[in-house]
Coordinates of N, CA and C in Angstrom, one line a residue:
X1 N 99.1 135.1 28.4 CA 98.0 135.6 27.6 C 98.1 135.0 26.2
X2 N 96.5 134.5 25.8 CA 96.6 134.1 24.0 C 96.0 134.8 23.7
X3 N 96.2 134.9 22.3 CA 95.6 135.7 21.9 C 95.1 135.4 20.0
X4 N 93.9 134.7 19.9 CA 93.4 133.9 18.7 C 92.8 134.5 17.9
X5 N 93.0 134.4 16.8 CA 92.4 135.2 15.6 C 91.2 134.2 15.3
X6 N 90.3 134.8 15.4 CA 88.9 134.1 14.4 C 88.0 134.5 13.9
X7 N 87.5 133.4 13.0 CA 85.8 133.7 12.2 C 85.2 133.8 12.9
X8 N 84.0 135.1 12.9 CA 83.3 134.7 14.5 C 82.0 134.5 13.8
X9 N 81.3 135.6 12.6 CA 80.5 135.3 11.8 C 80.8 135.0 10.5
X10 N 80.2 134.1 9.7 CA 80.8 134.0 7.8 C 79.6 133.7 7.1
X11 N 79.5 134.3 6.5 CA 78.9 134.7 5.2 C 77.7 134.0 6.0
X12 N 76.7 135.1 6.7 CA 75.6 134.7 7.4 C 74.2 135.8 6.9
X13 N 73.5 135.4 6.3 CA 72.5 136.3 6.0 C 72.0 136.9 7.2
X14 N 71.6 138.3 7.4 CA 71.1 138.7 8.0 C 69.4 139.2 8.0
X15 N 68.4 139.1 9.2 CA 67.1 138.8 9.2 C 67.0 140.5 9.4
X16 N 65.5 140.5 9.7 CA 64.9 142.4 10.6 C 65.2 142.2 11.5
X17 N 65.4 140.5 12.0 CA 65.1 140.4 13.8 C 66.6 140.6 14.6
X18 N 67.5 141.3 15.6 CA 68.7 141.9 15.9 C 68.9 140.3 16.4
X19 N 68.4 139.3 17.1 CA 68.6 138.4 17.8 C 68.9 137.3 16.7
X20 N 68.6 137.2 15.4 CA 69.0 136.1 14.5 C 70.0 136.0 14.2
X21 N 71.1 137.4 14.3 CA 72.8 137.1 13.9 C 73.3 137.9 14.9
X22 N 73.5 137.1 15.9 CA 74.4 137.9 17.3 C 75.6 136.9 17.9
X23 N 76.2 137.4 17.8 CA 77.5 136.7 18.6 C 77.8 137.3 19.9
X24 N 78.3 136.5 20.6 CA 78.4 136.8 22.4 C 79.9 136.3 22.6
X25 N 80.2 136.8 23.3 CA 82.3 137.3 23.4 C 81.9 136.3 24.6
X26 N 82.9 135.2 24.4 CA 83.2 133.7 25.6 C 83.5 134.7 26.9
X27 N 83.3 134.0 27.5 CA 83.5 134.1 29.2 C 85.4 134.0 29.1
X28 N 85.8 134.5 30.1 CA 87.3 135.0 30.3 C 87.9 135.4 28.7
X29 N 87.5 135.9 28.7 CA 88.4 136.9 27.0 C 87.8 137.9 26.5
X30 N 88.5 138.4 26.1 CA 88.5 140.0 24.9 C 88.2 140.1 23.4
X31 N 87.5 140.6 23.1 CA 87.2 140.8 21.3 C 88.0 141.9 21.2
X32 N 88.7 141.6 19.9 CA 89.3 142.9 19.4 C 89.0 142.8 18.2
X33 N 88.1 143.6 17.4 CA 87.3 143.7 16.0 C 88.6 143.5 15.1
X34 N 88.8 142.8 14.0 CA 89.9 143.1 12.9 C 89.7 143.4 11.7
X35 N 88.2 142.7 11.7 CA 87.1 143.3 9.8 C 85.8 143.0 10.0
X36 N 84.8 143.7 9.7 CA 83.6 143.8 9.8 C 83.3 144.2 8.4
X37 N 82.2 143.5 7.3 CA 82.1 143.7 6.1 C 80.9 143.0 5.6
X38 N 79.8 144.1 5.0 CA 78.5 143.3 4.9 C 78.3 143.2 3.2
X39 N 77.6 142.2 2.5 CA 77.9 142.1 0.6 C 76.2 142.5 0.7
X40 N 75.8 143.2 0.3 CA 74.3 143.0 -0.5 C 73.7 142.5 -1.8
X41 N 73.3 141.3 -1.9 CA 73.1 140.4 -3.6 C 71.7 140.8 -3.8
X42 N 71.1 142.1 -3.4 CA 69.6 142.5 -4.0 C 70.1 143.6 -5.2
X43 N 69.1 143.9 -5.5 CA 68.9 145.0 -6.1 C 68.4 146.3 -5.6
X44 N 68.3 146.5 -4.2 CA 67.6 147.7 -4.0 C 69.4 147.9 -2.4
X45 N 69.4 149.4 -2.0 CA 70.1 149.5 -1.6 C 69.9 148.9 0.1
X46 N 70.2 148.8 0.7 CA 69.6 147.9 2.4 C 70.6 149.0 3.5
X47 N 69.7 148.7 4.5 CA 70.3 149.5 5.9 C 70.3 148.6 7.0
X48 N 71.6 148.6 7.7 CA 72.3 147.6 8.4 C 72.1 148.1 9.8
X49 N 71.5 147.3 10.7 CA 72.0 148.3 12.8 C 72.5 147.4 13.2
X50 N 73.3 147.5 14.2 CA 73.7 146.5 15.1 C 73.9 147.5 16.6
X51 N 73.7 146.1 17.2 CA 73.9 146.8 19.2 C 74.8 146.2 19.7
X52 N 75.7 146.8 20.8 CA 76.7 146.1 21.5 C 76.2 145.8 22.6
X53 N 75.9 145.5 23.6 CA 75.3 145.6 25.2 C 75.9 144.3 26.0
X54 N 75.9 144.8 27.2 CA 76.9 143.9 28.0 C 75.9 142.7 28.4
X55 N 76.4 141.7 29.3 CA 75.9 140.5 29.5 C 74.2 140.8 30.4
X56 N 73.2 140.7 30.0 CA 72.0 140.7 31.0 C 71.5 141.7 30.5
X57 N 71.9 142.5 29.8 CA 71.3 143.8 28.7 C 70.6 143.5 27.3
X58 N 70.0 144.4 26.8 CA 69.2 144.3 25.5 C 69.4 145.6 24.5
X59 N 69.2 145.1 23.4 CA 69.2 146.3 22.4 C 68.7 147.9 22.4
X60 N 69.3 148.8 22.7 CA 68.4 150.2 23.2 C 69.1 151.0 21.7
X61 N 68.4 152.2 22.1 CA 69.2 153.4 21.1 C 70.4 153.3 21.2
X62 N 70.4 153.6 23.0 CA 72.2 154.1 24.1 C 73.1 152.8 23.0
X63 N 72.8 151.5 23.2 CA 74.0 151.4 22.7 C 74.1 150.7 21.2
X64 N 73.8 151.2 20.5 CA 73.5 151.3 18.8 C 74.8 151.6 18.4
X65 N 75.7 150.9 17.8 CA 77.0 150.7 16.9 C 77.5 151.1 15.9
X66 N 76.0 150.6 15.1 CA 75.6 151.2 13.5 C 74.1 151.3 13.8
X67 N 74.2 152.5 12.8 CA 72.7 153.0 12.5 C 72.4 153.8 11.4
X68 N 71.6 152.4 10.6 CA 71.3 152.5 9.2 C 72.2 153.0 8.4
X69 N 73.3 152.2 8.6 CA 74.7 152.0 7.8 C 74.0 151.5 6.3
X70 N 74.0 152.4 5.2 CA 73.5 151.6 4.1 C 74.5 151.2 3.3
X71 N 74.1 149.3 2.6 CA 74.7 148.7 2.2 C 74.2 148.9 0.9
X72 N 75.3 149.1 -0.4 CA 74.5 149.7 -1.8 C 74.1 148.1 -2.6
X73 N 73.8 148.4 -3.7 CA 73.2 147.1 -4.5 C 74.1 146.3 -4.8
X74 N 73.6 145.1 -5.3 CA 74.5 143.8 -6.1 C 75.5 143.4 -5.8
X75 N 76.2 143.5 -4.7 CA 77.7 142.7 -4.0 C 78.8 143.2 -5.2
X76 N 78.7 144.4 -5.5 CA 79.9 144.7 -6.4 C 81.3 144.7 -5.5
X77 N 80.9 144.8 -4.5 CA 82.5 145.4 -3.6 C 81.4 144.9 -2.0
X78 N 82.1 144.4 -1.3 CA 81.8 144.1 0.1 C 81.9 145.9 1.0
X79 N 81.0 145.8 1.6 CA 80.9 147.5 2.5 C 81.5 146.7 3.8
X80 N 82.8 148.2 4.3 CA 83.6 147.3 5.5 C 83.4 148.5 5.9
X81 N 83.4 148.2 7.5 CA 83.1 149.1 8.3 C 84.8 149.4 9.3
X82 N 85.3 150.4 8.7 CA 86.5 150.6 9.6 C 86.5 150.7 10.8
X83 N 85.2 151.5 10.7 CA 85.4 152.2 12.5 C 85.0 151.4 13.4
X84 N 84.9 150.0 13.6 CA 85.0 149.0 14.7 C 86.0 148.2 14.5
X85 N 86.9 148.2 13.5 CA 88.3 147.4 13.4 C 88.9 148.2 14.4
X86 N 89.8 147.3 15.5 CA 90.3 147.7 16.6 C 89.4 148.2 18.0
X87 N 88.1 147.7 18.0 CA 87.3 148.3 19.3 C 87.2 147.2 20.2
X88 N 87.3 146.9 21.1 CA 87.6 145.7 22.2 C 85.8 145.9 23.0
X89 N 85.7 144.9 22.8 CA 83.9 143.7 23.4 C 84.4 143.0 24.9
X90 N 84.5 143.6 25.9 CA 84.3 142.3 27.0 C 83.6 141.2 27.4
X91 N 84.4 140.4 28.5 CA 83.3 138.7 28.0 C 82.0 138.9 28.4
X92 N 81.0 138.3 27.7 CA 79.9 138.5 27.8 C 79.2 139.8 27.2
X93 N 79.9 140.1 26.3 CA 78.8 141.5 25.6 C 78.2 141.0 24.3
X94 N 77.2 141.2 24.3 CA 76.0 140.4 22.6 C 76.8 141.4 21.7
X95 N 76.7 141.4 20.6 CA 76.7 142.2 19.3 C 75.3 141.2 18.7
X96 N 74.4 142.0 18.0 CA 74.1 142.2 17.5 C 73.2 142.4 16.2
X97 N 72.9 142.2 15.0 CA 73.0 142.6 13.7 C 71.4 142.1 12.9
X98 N 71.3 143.3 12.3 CA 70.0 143.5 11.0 C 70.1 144.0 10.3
X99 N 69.3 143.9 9.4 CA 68.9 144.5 8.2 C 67.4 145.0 8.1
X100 N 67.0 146.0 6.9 CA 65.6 146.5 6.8 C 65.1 145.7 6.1
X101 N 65.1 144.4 5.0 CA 64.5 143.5 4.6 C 64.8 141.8 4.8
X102 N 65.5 142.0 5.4 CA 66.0 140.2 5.8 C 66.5 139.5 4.1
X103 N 67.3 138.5 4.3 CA 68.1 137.6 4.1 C 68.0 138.7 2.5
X104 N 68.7 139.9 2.6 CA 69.5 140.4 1.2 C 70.8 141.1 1.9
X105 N 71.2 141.1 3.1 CA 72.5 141.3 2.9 C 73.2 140.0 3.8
X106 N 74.4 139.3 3.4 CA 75.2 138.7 4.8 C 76.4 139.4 5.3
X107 N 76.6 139.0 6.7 CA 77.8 139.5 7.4 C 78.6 138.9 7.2
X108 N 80.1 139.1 7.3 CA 81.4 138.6 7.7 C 82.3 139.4 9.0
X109 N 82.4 138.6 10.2 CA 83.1 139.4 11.6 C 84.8 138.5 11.9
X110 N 85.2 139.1 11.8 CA 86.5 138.5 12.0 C 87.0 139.6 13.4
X111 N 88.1 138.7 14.7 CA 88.7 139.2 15.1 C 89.8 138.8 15.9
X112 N 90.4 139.1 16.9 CA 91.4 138.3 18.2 C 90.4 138.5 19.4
X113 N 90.4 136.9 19.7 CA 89.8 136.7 21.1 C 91.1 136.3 22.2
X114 N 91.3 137.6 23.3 CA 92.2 137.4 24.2 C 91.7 136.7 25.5
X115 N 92.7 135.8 26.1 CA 92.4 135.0 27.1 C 93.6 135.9 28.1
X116 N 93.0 135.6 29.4 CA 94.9 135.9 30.2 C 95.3 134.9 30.3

């Protein structure tokens, strides 16, 4: 078994559209979230969603991750989302990610992708 630590998203603005910033877990391996953290450089406060759904699936309510996670003004402090550090993604599941006005917040996804 390996087991690799990586960037999976960096410093990527995010759009309204869920499909503009999505990452998809490689074929034979495991995500295991290790920091998820979004900066907002506007001035007004922004609301974040993202969807997990498995391979051949699409964005629904059912599987909504975050929902209207609000990111506060001016990148004083990066907003990190604890509660998906440590959640395991099988191969082939989209993640997802938006915002309510496009390109004022970006993402940063770090995690371990396991192989057997």
């Amino acid at each position: 078994m390996q087991r690799l630590p990586s960037n999976l998203i960096t410093n990527k603005l995010l759009t309204t559209t869920l499909t503009d910033t999505a990452y998809v877990v490689p074929a034979n391996s495991t995500l295991t979230v290790s920091a998820l953290s979004f900066n907002n450089t506007t001035g007004t406060a922004r609301l974040v969603t993202a969807h997990a759904f498995p391979s051949g699936g699409s964005a629904t309510a059912s599987n909504q991750i975050l929902t209207s996670l609000s990111v506060p003004i001016n990148g004083a402090q990066p907003t990190s989302v604890p509660s998906l550090v440590g959640q395991h993604f099988p191969a082939g599941t989209t993640i997802e990610f938006k915002d309510d006005a496009g390109s004022a917040v970006s993402i940063n996804l770090s995690g371990y992708l396991t192989t057997p």
